[in-house]
Amino acid sequence: LTLTNNSVFDPDTLVYFKVEPINTTSGYAAVEADLVIEDDEFPALTVTPSKTDLKEGTDTEFRLTVETQRAPTSDLTVTITSENTRRFTFPQTITIPAGETTAQAVVTVVNDDQPNGTLTNQFTASAPRHVKGTALVTLEDDDLPVLELSLTPTTVQESDGPVCVAGVLKRLSNKDKKVTVRLTDDASEI
């Protein structure tokens, strides 16, 4: 028996062998055996979020659908991981039932009341003898303060000196949170 690797994603194959004597009077009984040929190209998992653009405080949860290319013959345990477990809570594993190709996980978006900026997060699904699948979601932060900068006066002469302008920076929202700012200008010479 010679096996050839065809480098194609195929289902596993059951081969039935039966050997029986040519001469039925030889006294030898027929023998049988089964051989399972497991494909060495693994089915891929795909991960599909019900929403990809999320807003903190508005979107409280979404679903991840995990799909396999081949329905498993027994329940398939899929492990889900995230780059950022502080901003999302979800079950660490889900089960794709035997004979099915998909399962879902509910992901809760954590509103942390901290100014973090926009976050892009990758979810990964993995299972034995499967190619990992990934999906990206973007979480827009709702805790960023709105700032206002006013300069007085708004026009000066270059001979007015180094302290000729007063600046006032106001925080208009999320006043109870710490914020660090950096003030820069686009002038090459002042």
Short mmCIF file of N, CA and C in Angstrom, two decimals:
data_model
loop_
_atom_site.label_atom_id
_atom_site.label_comp_id
_atom_site.label_asym_id
_atom_site.label_seq_id
_atom_site.Cartn_x
_atom_site.Cartn_y
_atom_site.Cartn_z
N LEU A 1 0.86 -1.17 0.00
CA LEU A 1 0.00 0.00 0.00
C LEU A 1 0.90 1.23 0.00
N THR A 2 0.73 2.11 -0.95
CA THR A 2 1.50 3.34 -1.04
C THR A 2 0.54 4.51 -0.93
N LEU A 3 0.81 5.39 0.01
CA LEU A 3 -0.01 6.59 0.18
C LEU A 3 0.67 7.76 -0.49
N THR A 4 -0.12 8.60 -1.13
CA THR A 4 0.40 9.78 -1.80
C THR A 4 -0.20 11.02 -1.16
N ASN A 5 0.65 11.94 -0.77
CA ASN A 5 0.17 13.20 -0.19
C ASN A 5 -0.24 14.10 -1.35
N ASN A 6 -1.54 14.39 -1.44
CA ASN A 6 -2.02 15.19 -2.57
C ASN A 6 -2.07 16.69 -2.25
N SER A 7 -1.72 17.07 -1.02
CA SER A 7 -1.70 18.48 -0.60
C SER A 7 -3.05 19.17 -0.82
N VAL A 8 -4.12 18.41 -0.74
CA VAL A 8 -5.48 18.93 -0.91
C VAL A 8 -6.25 18.63 0.36
N PHE A 9 -7.07 19.57 0.79
CA PHE A 9 -7.91 19.35 1.96
C PHE A 9 -9.01 18.35 1.62
N ASP A 10 -8.88 17.13 2.14
CA ASP A 10 -9.82 16.04 1.87
C ASP A 10 -10.41 15.56 3.20
N PRO A 11 -11.57 14.91 3.15
CA PRO A 11 -12.06 14.27 4.36
C PRO A 11 -11.20 13.05 4.69
N ASP A 12 -11.17 12.67 5.97
CA ASP A 12 -10.48 11.44 6.33
C ASP A 12 -11.17 10.28 5.61
N THR A 13 -10.40 9.25 5.28
CA THR A 13 -10.92 8.15 4.47
C THR A 13 -10.79 6.84 5.22
N LEU A 14 -11.82 6.03 5.18
CA LEU A 14 -11.79 4.68 5.75
C LEU A 14 -11.61 3.69 4.61
N VAL A 15 -10.55 2.89 4.69
CA VAL A 15 -10.28 1.87 3.67
C VAL A 15 -10.48 0.50 4.33
N TYR A 16 -11.27 -0.33 3.69
CA TYR A 16 -11.57 -1.67 4.18
C TYR A 16 -10.76 -2.69 3.38
N PHE A 17 -10.03 -3.54 4.11
CA PHE A 17 -9.22 -4.58 3.46
C PHE A 17 -9.79 -5.95 3.82
N LYS A 18 -9.82 -6.84 2.85
CA LYS A 18 -10.21 -8.22 3.09
C LYS A 18 -9.28 -9.11 2.27
N VAL A 19 -8.70 -10.05 2.95
CA VAL A 19 -7.80 -11.00 2.29
C VAL A 19 -8.41 -12.39 2.47
N GLU A 20 -8.59 -13.08 1.34
CA GLU A 20 -9.12 -14.44 1.42
C GLU A 20 -8.31 -15.32 0.47
N PRO A 21 -8.18 -16.56 0.84
CA PRO A 21 -7.37 -17.46 0.01
C PRO A 21 -8.03 -17.70 -1.35
N ILE A 22 -7.19 -17.87 -2.35
CA ILE A 22 -7.69 -18.18 -3.69
C ILE A 22 -8.29 -19.58 -3.69
N ASN A 23 -7.60 -20.43 -3.03
CA ASN A 23 -8.06 -21.83 -2.96
C ASN A 23 -8.88 -21.98 -1.68
N THR A 24 -10.17 -22.19 -1.82
CA THR A 24 -11.05 -22.28 -0.66
C THR A 24 -10.83 -23.54 0.16
N THR A 25 -10.08 -24.49 -0.34
CA THR A 25 -9.82 -25.73 0.40
C THR A 25 -8.52 -25.67 1.17
N SER A 26 -7.87 -24.51 1.17
CA SER A 26 -6.57 -24.39 1.83
C SER A 26 -6.68 -24.41 3.35
N GLY A 27 -7.85 -24.13 3.86
CA GLY A 27 -8.03 -24.13 5.31
C GLY A 27 -7.81 -22.76 5.94
N TYR A 28 -7.36 -21.81 5.15
CA TYR A 28 -7.17 -20.47 5.70
C TYR A 28 -8.48 -19.70 5.66
N ALA A 29 -8.74 -19.00 6.75
CA ALA A 29 -9.95 -18.18 6.82
C ALA A 29 -9.65 -16.78 6.27
N ALA A 30 -10.67 -16.15 5.79
CA ALA A 30 -10.51 -14.77 5.31
C ALA A 30 -10.22 -13.85 6.51
N VAL A 31 -9.42 -12.83 6.31
CA VAL A 31 -9.14 -11.84 7.37
C VAL A 31 -9.50 -10.46 6.86
N GLU A 32 -9.87 -9.60 7.80
CA GLU A 32 -10.31 -8.27 7.44
C GLU A 32 -9.63 -7.25 8.34
N ALA A 33 -9.48 -6.04 7.84
CA ALA A 33 -8.91 -4.95 8.65
C ALA A 33 -9.36 -3.62 8.04
N ASP A 34 -9.50 -2.62 8.91
CA ASP A 34 -9.84 -1.26 8.48
C ASP A 34 -8.62 -0.37 8.67
N LEU A 35 -8.48 0.58 7.77
CA LEU A 35 -7.41 1.56 7.86
C LEU A 35 -8.03 2.94 7.68
N VAL A 36 -7.77 3.85 8.62
CA VAL A 36 -8.23 5.23 8.50
C VAL A 36 -7.06 6.07 8.00
N ILE A 37 -7.26 6.76 6.91
CA ILE A 37 -6.24 7.66 6.38
C ILE A 37 -6.67 9.08 6.76
N GLU A 38 -5.90 9.67 7.68
CA GLU A 38 -6.21 11.03 8.13
C GLU A 38 -5.51 12.02 7.22
N ASP A 39 -6.25 12.98 6.75
CA ASP A 39 -5.69 14.02 5.88
C ASP A 39 -4.73 14.88 6.70
N ASP A 40 -3.59 15.22 6.12
CA ASP A 40 -2.64 16.07 6.85
C ASP A 40 -2.82 17.56 6.53
N GLU A 41 -3.80 17.91 5.75
CA GLU A 41 -4.21 19.30 5.59
C GLU A 41 -5.42 19.48 6.51
N PHE A 42 -5.31 20.43 7.42
CA PHE A 42 -6.33 20.58 8.44
C PHE A 42 -7.40 21.59 8.02
N PRO A 43 -8.64 21.39 8.47
CA PRO A 43 -9.69 22.37 8.18
C PRO A 43 -9.40 23.68 8.89
N ALA A 44 -9.78 24.76 8.26
CA ALA A 44 -9.56 26.09 8.83
C ALA A 44 -10.76 26.52 9.67
N LEU A 45 -10.48 27.27 10.71
CA LEU A 45 -11.52 27.92 11.48
C LEU A 45 -11.65 29.36 10.99
N THR A 46 -12.86 29.84 10.88
CA THR A 46 -13.08 31.26 10.58
C THR A 46 -13.83 31.87 11.75
N VAL A 47 -13.51 33.12 12.02
CA VAL A 47 -14.13 33.85 13.12
C VAL A 47 -14.81 35.07 12.52
N THR A 48 -16.11 35.22 12.81
CA THR A 48 -16.87 36.34 12.26
C THR A 48 -17.59 37.06 13.39
N PRO A 49 -17.22 38.32 13.67
CA PRO A 49 -17.94 39.09 14.69
C PRO A 49 -19.24 39.64 14.11
N SER A 50 -20.28 39.74 14.96
CA SER A 50 -21.55 40.31 14.50
C SER A 50 -21.41 41.81 14.26
N LYS A 51 -20.43 42.45 14.91
CA LYS A 51 -20.10 43.86 14.67
C LYS A 51 -18.59 43.99 14.69
N THR A 52 -18.06 44.84 13.82
CA THR A 52 -16.61 45.04 13.82
C THR A 52 -16.23 46.42 14.35
N ASP A 53 -17.15 47.38 14.29
CA ASP A 53 -16.89 48.73 14.81
C ASP A 53 -17.79 48.95 16.01
N LEU A 54 -17.17 49.02 17.19
CA LEU A 54 -17.89 49.11 18.44
C LEU A 54 -17.64 50.46 19.11
N LYS A 55 -18.62 50.93 19.87
CA LYS A 55 -18.48 52.17 20.62
C LYS A 55 -18.69 51.85 22.09
N GLU A 56 -17.67 52.14 22.89
CA GLU A 56 -17.77 51.91 24.33
C GLU A 56 -18.95 52.68 24.90
N GLY A 57 -19.70 52.04 25.78
CA GLY A 57 -20.85 52.68 26.40
C GLY A 57 -22.14 52.51 25.61
N THR A 58 -22.03 52.28 24.30
CA THR A 58 -23.21 52.07 23.45
C THR A 58 -23.36 50.59 23.11
N ASP A 59 -22.28 50.00 22.62
CA ASP A 59 -22.28 48.57 22.26
C ASP A 59 -21.83 47.78 23.49
N THR A 60 -22.77 47.09 24.13
CA THR A 60 -22.44 46.37 25.35
C THR A 60 -22.03 44.93 25.10
N GLU A 61 -22.47 44.36 23.96
CA GLU A 61 -22.06 43.00 23.62
C GLU A 61 -22.21 42.76 22.12
N PHE A 62 -21.53 41.71 21.67
CA PHE A 62 -21.64 41.25 20.29
C PHE A 62 -21.36 39.76 20.28
N ARG A 63 -21.53 39.13 19.14
CA ARG A 63 -21.32 37.68 19.03
C ARG A 63 -20.14 37.37 18.11
N LEU A 64 -19.39 36.36 18.49
CA LEU A 64 -18.37 35.79 17.62
C LEU A 64 -18.90 34.46 17.12
N THR A 65 -18.96 34.28 15.81
CA THR A 65 -19.33 33.00 15.23
C THR A 65 -18.06 32.32 14.74
N VAL A 66 -17.84 31.10 15.22
CA VAL A 66 -16.68 30.32 14.81
C VAL A 66 -17.19 29.19 13.92
N GLU A 67 -16.57 29.06 12.75
CA GLU A 67 -17.00 28.04 11.78
C GLU A 67 -15.81 27.19 11.36
N THR A 68 -16.04 25.90 11.21
CA THR A 68 -15.02 25.00 10.70
C THR A 68 -15.42 24.54 9.30
N GLN A 69 -14.43 24.23 8.49
CA GLN A 69 -14.69 23.78 7.11
C GLN A 69 -15.32 22.40 7.05
N ARG A 70 -15.11 21.62 8.10
CA ARG A 70 -15.60 20.24 8.09
C ARG A 70 -16.35 19.98 9.39
N ALA A 71 -17.56 19.45 9.28
CA ALA A 71 -18.33 19.09 10.48
C ALA A 71 -17.60 17.98 11.23
N PRO A 72 -17.32 18.17 12.51
CA PRO A 72 -16.60 17.14 13.27
C PRO A 72 -17.49 15.93 13.54
N THR A 73 -16.85 14.77 13.71
CA THR A 73 -17.60 13.55 14.03
C THR A 73 -17.89 13.44 15.52
N SER A 74 -17.15 14.21 16.33
CA SER A 74 -17.45 14.32 17.76
C SER A 74 -17.36 15.80 18.13
N ASP A 75 -17.90 16.16 19.29
CA ASP A 75 -17.89 17.56 19.69
C ASP A 75 -16.48 18.13 19.61
N LEU A 76 -16.36 19.33 19.06
CA LEU A 76 -15.07 19.99 18.89
C LEU A 76 -14.98 21.16 19.86
N THR A 77 -14.01 21.13 20.75
CA THR A 77 -13.78 22.24 21.69
C THR A 77 -12.87 23.26 21.04
N VAL A 78 -13.34 24.50 20.96
CA VAL A 78 -12.59 25.59 20.35
C VAL A 78 -12.19 26.56 21.45
N THR A 79 -10.92 26.93 21.48
CA THR A 79 -10.41 27.90 22.45
C THR A 79 -10.42 29.28 21.81
N ILE A 80 -10.94 30.26 22.56
CA ILE A 80 -10.98 31.64 22.08
C ILE A 80 -10.05 32.47 22.95
N THR A 81 -9.20 33.26 22.29
CA THR A 81 -8.32 34.18 23.01
C THR A 81 -8.48 35.59 22.42
N SER A 82 -8.00 36.56 23.19
CA SER A 82 -8.09 37.95 22.78
C SER A 82 -6.80 38.65 23.16
N GLU A 83 -6.42 39.64 22.35
CA GLU A 83 -5.24 40.43 22.68
C GLU A 83 -5.48 41.28 23.93
N ASN A 84 -6.74 41.62 24.19
CA ASN A 84 -7.05 42.50 25.30
C ASN A 84 -8.23 41.93 26.10
N THR A 85 -7.92 41.20 27.16
CA THR A 85 -8.97 40.59 27.98
C THR A 85 -9.52 41.57 29.01
N ARG A 86 -8.91 42.73 29.15
CA ARG A 86 -9.40 43.74 30.09
C ARG A 86 -10.61 44.48 29.53
N ARG A 87 -10.72 44.59 28.22
CA ARG A 87 -11.80 45.35 27.58
C ARG A 87 -12.94 44.46 27.10
N PHE A 88 -12.71 43.12 27.07
CA PHE A 88 -13.72 42.19 26.59
C PHE A 88 -13.77 40.97 27.51
N THR A 89 -14.98 40.52 27.83
CA THR A 89 -15.13 39.26 28.55
C THR A 89 -15.91 38.29 27.66
N PHE A 90 -15.53 37.01 27.71
CA PHE A 90 -16.11 36.00 26.84
C PHE A 90 -15.71 34.64 27.38
N PRO A 91 -16.44 33.58 26.97
CA PRO A 91 -16.03 32.24 27.40
C PRO A 91 -14.71 31.86 26.75
N GLN A 92 -13.86 31.19 27.51
CA GLN A 92 -12.56 30.78 26.97
C GLN A 92 -12.69 29.66 25.96
N THR A 93 -13.75 28.86 26.07
CA THR A 93 -13.97 27.78 25.10
C THR A 93 -15.45 27.75 24.70
N ILE A 94 -15.67 27.30 23.49
CA ILE A 94 -17.02 27.00 23.00
C ILE A 94 -16.96 25.63 22.34
N THR A 95 -18.11 25.03 22.11
CA THR A 95 -18.15 23.69 21.52
C THR A 95 -18.94 23.71 20.23
N ILE A 96 -18.32 23.21 19.18
CA ILE A 96 -19.04 22.96 17.93
C ILE A 96 -19.53 21.52 18.02
N PRO A 97 -20.85 21.33 18.07
CA PRO A 97 -21.38 19.97 18.24
C PRO A 97 -21.05 19.06 17.05
N ALA A 98 -20.96 17.77 17.32
CA ALA A 98 -20.74 16.78 16.26
C ALA A 98 -21.79 16.96 15.17
N GLY A 99 -21.34 16.94 13.93
CA GLY A 99 -22.24 17.08 12.79
C GLY A 99 -22.57 18.52 12.43
N GLU A 100 -22.17 19.47 13.24
CA GLU A 100 -22.43 20.89 12.97
C GLU A 100 -21.13 21.56 12.51
N THR A 101 -21.23 22.78 12.01
CA THR A 101 -20.02 23.49 11.57
C THR A 101 -19.80 24.81 12.29
N THR A 102 -20.76 25.27 13.11
CA THR A 102 -20.60 26.57 13.76
C THR A 102 -21.00 26.53 15.22
N ALA A 103 -20.46 27.49 15.95
CA ALA A 103 -20.86 27.77 17.34
C ALA A 103 -20.63 29.25 17.57
N GLN A 104 -21.34 29.80 18.57
CA GLN A 104 -21.21 31.23 18.86
C GLN A 104 -20.80 31.46 20.31
N ALA A 105 -20.14 32.59 20.51
CA ALA A 105 -19.79 33.06 21.84
C ALA A 105 -20.28 34.50 21.97
N VAL A 106 -20.85 34.82 23.11
CA VAL A 106 -21.27 36.19 23.39
C VAL A 106 -20.08 36.89 24.04
N VAL A 107 -19.71 38.05 23.50
CA VAL A 107 -18.59 38.84 24.02
C VAL A 107 -19.18 40.11 24.63
N THR A 108 -18.81 40.38 25.87
CA THR A 108 -19.26 41.59 26.56
C THR A 108 -18.18 42.65 26.44
N VAL A 109 -18.58 43.86 26.08
CA VAL A 109 -17.66 44.99 25.98
C VAL A 109 -17.62 45.66 27.35
N VAL A 110 -16.43 45.78 27.92
CA VAL A 110 -16.26 46.37 29.25
C VAL A 110 -16.10 47.88 29.11
N ASN A 111 -16.98 48.62 29.78
CA ASN A 111 -16.87 50.08 29.84
C ASN A 111 -16.05 50.41 31.08
N ASP A 112 -14.78 50.76 30.88
CA ASP A 112 -13.87 50.93 32.01
C ASP A 112 -13.80 52.35 32.55
N ASP A 113 -14.53 53.29 31.95
CA ASP A 113 -14.54 54.69 32.40
C ASP A 113 -13.14 55.30 32.47
N GLN A 114 -12.26 54.86 31.58
CA GLN A 114 -10.89 55.39 31.51
C GLN A 114 -10.62 55.85 30.08
N PRO A 115 -9.93 56.98 29.92
CA PRO A 115 -9.58 57.41 28.57
C PRO A 115 -8.45 56.54 28.00
N ASN A 116 -8.78 55.70 27.05
CA ASN A 116 -7.81 54.76 26.47
C ASN A 116 -7.53 55.01 25.00
N GLY A 117 -8.39 55.75 24.34
CA GLY A 117 -8.24 55.90 22.89
C GLY A 117 -8.88 54.73 22.17
N THR A 118 -8.84 54.76 20.86
CA THR A 118 -9.42 53.70 20.05
C THR A 118 -8.53 52.47 20.10
N LEU A 119 -9.14 51.31 20.22
CA LEU A 119 -8.43 50.05 20.36
C LEU A 119 -8.84 49.11 19.23
N THR A 120 -7.85 48.51 18.55
CA THR A 120 -8.11 47.43 17.61
C THR A 120 -7.68 46.14 18.28
N ASN A 121 -8.60 45.18 18.33
CA ASN A 121 -8.36 43.94 19.08
C ASN A 121 -8.55 42.73 18.16
N GLN A 122 -7.65 41.76 18.30
CA GLN A 122 -7.75 40.53 17.52
C GLN A 122 -8.24 39.39 18.41
N PHE A 123 -9.28 38.69 17.94
CA PHE A 123 -9.75 37.47 18.57
C PHE A 123 -9.21 36.30 17.75
N THR A 124 -8.80 35.23 18.44
CA THR A 124 -8.27 34.04 17.78
C THR A 124 -9.03 32.82 18.26
N ALA A 125 -9.41 31.96 17.32
CA ALA A 125 -10.04 30.68 17.64
C ALA A 125 -9.09 29.56 17.22
N SER A 126 -8.89 28.58 18.11
CA SER A 126 -8.00 27.47 17.80
C SER A 126 -8.61 26.18 18.32
N ALA A 127 -8.27 25.08 17.65
CA ALA A 127 -8.73 23.75 18.04
C ALA A 127 -7.72 22.74 17.53
N PRO A 128 -7.64 21.58 18.17
CA PRO A 128 -6.71 20.55 17.68
C PRO A 128 -7.02 20.17 16.22
N ARG A 129 -5.95 19.99 15.45
CA ARG A 129 -6.03 19.57 14.05
C ARG A 129 -6.85 20.53 13.20
N HIS A 130 -6.79 21.82 13.53
CA HIS A 130 -7.45 22.88 12.76
C HIS A 130 -6.49 24.05 12.59
N VAL A 131 -6.63 24.77 11.51
CA VAL A 131 -5.87 26.00 11.29
C VAL A 131 -6.60 27.11 12.04
N LYS A 132 -5.84 27.89 12.81
CA LYS A 132 -6.42 28.98 13.60
C LYS A 132 -7.13 30.00 12.72
N GLY A 133 -8.16 30.62 13.31
CA GLY A 133 -8.87 31.70 12.64
C GLY A 133 -8.81 32.95 13.50
N THR A 134 -8.84 34.12 12.85
CA THR A 134 -8.78 35.38 13.58
C THR A 134 -9.81 36.37 13.04
N ALA A 135 -10.13 37.34 13.87
CA ALA A 135 -11.01 38.44 13.46
C ALA A 135 -10.62 39.68 14.25
N LEU A 136 -10.78 40.83 13.63
CA LEU A 136 -10.47 42.10 14.27
C LEU A 136 -11.76 42.87 14.56
N VAL A 137 -11.78 43.54 15.72
CA VAL A 137 -12.84 44.50 16.04
C VAL A 137 -12.16 45.78 16.51
N THR A 138 -12.83 46.89 16.31
CA THR A 138 -12.32 48.19 16.74
C THR A 138 -13.27 48.75 17.79
N LEU A 139 -12.71 49.18 18.91
CA LEU A 139 -13.49 49.74 20.01
C LEU A 139 -13.15 51.23 20.16
N GLU A 140 -14.14 52.07 19.91
CA GLU A 140 -13.96 53.51 20.06
C GLU A 140 -14.25 53.90 21.50
N ASP A 141 -13.31 54.57 22.12
CA ASP A 141 -13.42 54.97 23.52
C ASP A 141 -14.40 56.12 23.68
N ASP A 142 -15.23 56.06 24.72
CA ASP A 142 -16.16 57.17 24.98
C ASP A 142 -15.73 58.03 26.17
N ASP A 143 -14.51 57.79 26.65
CA ASP A 143 -14.05 58.50 27.84
C ASP A 143 -13.01 59.57 27.54
N LEU A 144 -12.74 59.86 26.29
CA LEU A 144 -11.75 60.88 25.97
C LEU A 144 -12.33 62.26 26.24
N PRO A 145 -11.61 63.09 26.95
CA PRO A 145 -12.12 64.43 27.23
C PRO A 145 -12.10 65.32 25.99
N VAL A 146 -13.04 66.22 25.93
CA VAL A 146 -13.05 67.23 24.89
C VAL A 146 -12.28 68.43 25.43
N LEU A 147 -11.27 68.88 24.69
CA LEU A 147 -10.42 69.98 25.12
C LEU A 147 -10.65 71.20 24.24
N GLU A 148 -10.44 72.37 24.83
CA GLU A 148 -10.54 73.62 24.09
C GLU A 148 -9.30 74.46 24.45
N LEU A 149 -8.64 74.99 23.43
CA LEU A 149 -7.47 75.84 23.62
C LEU A 149 -7.78 77.21 23.05
N SER A 150 -7.61 78.24 23.89
CA SER A 150 -7.79 79.61 23.39
C SER A 150 -6.51 80.39 23.67
N LEU A 151 -6.12 81.20 22.69
CA LEU A 151 -4.93 82.04 22.79
C LEU A 151 -5.36 83.50 22.75
N THR A 152 -4.75 84.32 23.64
CA THR A 152 -5.06 85.74 23.67
C THR A 152 -3.75 86.51 23.72
N PRO A 153 -3.53 87.38 22.81
CA PRO A 153 -4.24 87.67 21.57
C PRO A 153 -3.96 86.59 20.54
N THR A 154 -4.67 86.64 19.44
CA THR A 154 -4.48 85.64 18.39
C THR A 154 -3.51 86.12 17.31
N THR A 155 -3.11 87.39 17.38
CA THR A 155 -2.12 87.92 16.44
C THR A 155 -1.11 88.73 17.26
N VAL A 156 0.18 88.50 16.99
CA VAL A 156 1.25 89.23 17.69
C VAL A 156 2.32 89.66 16.69
N GLN A 157 3.12 90.62 17.10
CA GLN A 157 4.28 91.04 16.33
C GLN A 157 5.49 90.26 16.84
N GLU A 158 6.42 89.97 15.95
CA GLU A 158 7.57 89.20 16.40
C GLU A 158 8.42 89.97 17.41
N SER A 159 8.26 91.27 17.50
CA SER A 159 9.01 92.07 18.48
C SER A 159 8.30 92.14 19.84
N ASP A 160 7.12 91.47 19.99
CA ASP A 160 6.36 91.55 21.24
C ASP A 160 7.01 90.79 22.39
N GLY A 161 7.95 89.90 22.13
CA GLY A 161 8.64 89.21 23.22
C GLY A 161 8.09 87.83 23.52
N PRO A 162 8.78 87.12 24.43
CA PRO A 162 8.48 85.71 24.67
C PRO A 162 7.20 85.45 25.49
N VAL A 163 6.67 86.43 26.20
CA VAL A 163 5.47 86.19 27.02
C VAL A 163 4.31 87.05 26.56
N CYS A 164 4.18 87.21 25.27
CA CYS A 164 3.15 88.10 24.74
C CYS A 164 1.80 87.41 24.52
N VAL A 165 1.76 86.08 24.64
CA VAL A 165 0.51 85.35 24.41
C VAL A 165 0.17 84.55 25.66
N ALA A 166 -1.10 84.60 26.04
CA ALA A 166 -1.60 83.77 27.13
C ALA A 166 -2.44 82.65 26.53
N GLY A 167 -2.26 81.47 27.01
CA GLY A 167 -3.05 80.34 26.54
C GLY A 167 -3.86 79.75 27.67
N VAL A 168 -5.09 79.35 27.36
CA VAL A 168 -5.95 78.69 28.34
C VAL A 168 -6.43 77.38 27.72
N LEU A 169 -6.18 76.30 28.43
CA LEU A 169 -6.63 74.98 28.01
C LEU A 169 -7.75 74.56 28.95
N LYS A 170 -8.92 74.28 28.38
CA LYS A 170 -10.07 73.88 29.18
C LYS A 170 -10.48 72.47 28.81
N ARG A 171 -10.86 71.72 29.82
CA ARG A 171 -11.45 70.40 29.59
C ARG A 171 -12.96 70.57 29.68
N LEU A 172 -13.68 70.25 28.61
CA LEU A 172 -15.11 70.49 28.55
C LEU A 172 -15.95 69.27 28.95
N SER A 173 -15.33 68.09 28.96
CA SER A 173 -16.07 66.88 29.34
C SER A 173 -15.14 65.94 30.10
N ASN A 174 -15.73 64.95 30.77
CA ASN A 174 -14.96 63.97 31.55
C ASN A 174 -13.97 64.66 32.48
N LYS A 175 -14.46 65.60 33.24
CA LYS A 175 -13.61 66.42 34.09
C LYS A 175 -13.07 65.67 35.30
N ASP A 176 -13.64 64.52 35.63
CA ASP A 176 -13.20 63.78 36.81
C ASP A 176 -12.06 62.80 36.52
N LYS A 177 -11.54 62.80 35.31
CA LYS A 177 -10.48 61.86 34.94
C LYS A 177 -9.17 62.61 34.69
N LYS A 178 -8.08 61.95 35.05
CA LYS A 178 -6.75 62.52 34.83
C LYS A 178 -6.43 62.50 33.33
N VAL A 179 -5.89 63.59 32.84
CA VAL A 179 -5.48 63.66 31.44
C VAL A 179 -4.11 64.35 31.37
N THR A 180 -3.25 63.85 30.50
CA THR A 180 -1.94 64.44 30.27
C THR A 180 -1.92 64.96 28.85
N VAL A 181 -1.49 66.20 28.66
CA VAL A 181 -1.45 66.79 27.33
C VAL A 181 -0.04 67.24 27.02
N ARG A 182 0.23 67.36 25.73
CA ARG A 182 1.51 67.90 25.26
C ARG A 182 1.18 69.00 24.29
N LEU A 183 1.69 70.17 24.52
CA LEU A 183 1.42 71.32 23.67
C LEU A 183 2.60 71.51 22.71
N THR A 184 2.30 71.52 21.41
CA THR A 184 3.33 71.73 20.40
C THR A 184 2.83 72.76 19.41
N ASP A 185 3.73 73.26 18.59
CA ASP A 185 3.33 74.16 17.51
C ASP A 185 3.99 73.69 16.22
N ASP A 186 3.57 74.29 15.12
CA ASP A 186 4.13 73.88 13.83
C ASP A 186 5.11 74.92 13.27
N ALA A 187 5.49 75.88 14.10
CA ALA A 187 6.42 76.91 13.65
C ALA A 187 7.84 76.38 13.70
N SER A 188 8.62 76.65 12.65
CA SER A 188 10.01 76.19 12.65
C SER A 188 10.90 77.15 13.45
N GLU A 189 10.51 78.41 13.50
CA GLU A 189 11.25 79.41 14.29
C GLU A 189 10.26 80.35 14.94
N ILE A 190 10.50 80.68 16.16
CA ILE A 190 9.65 81.67 16.84
C ILE A 190 10.55 82.76 17.38
#
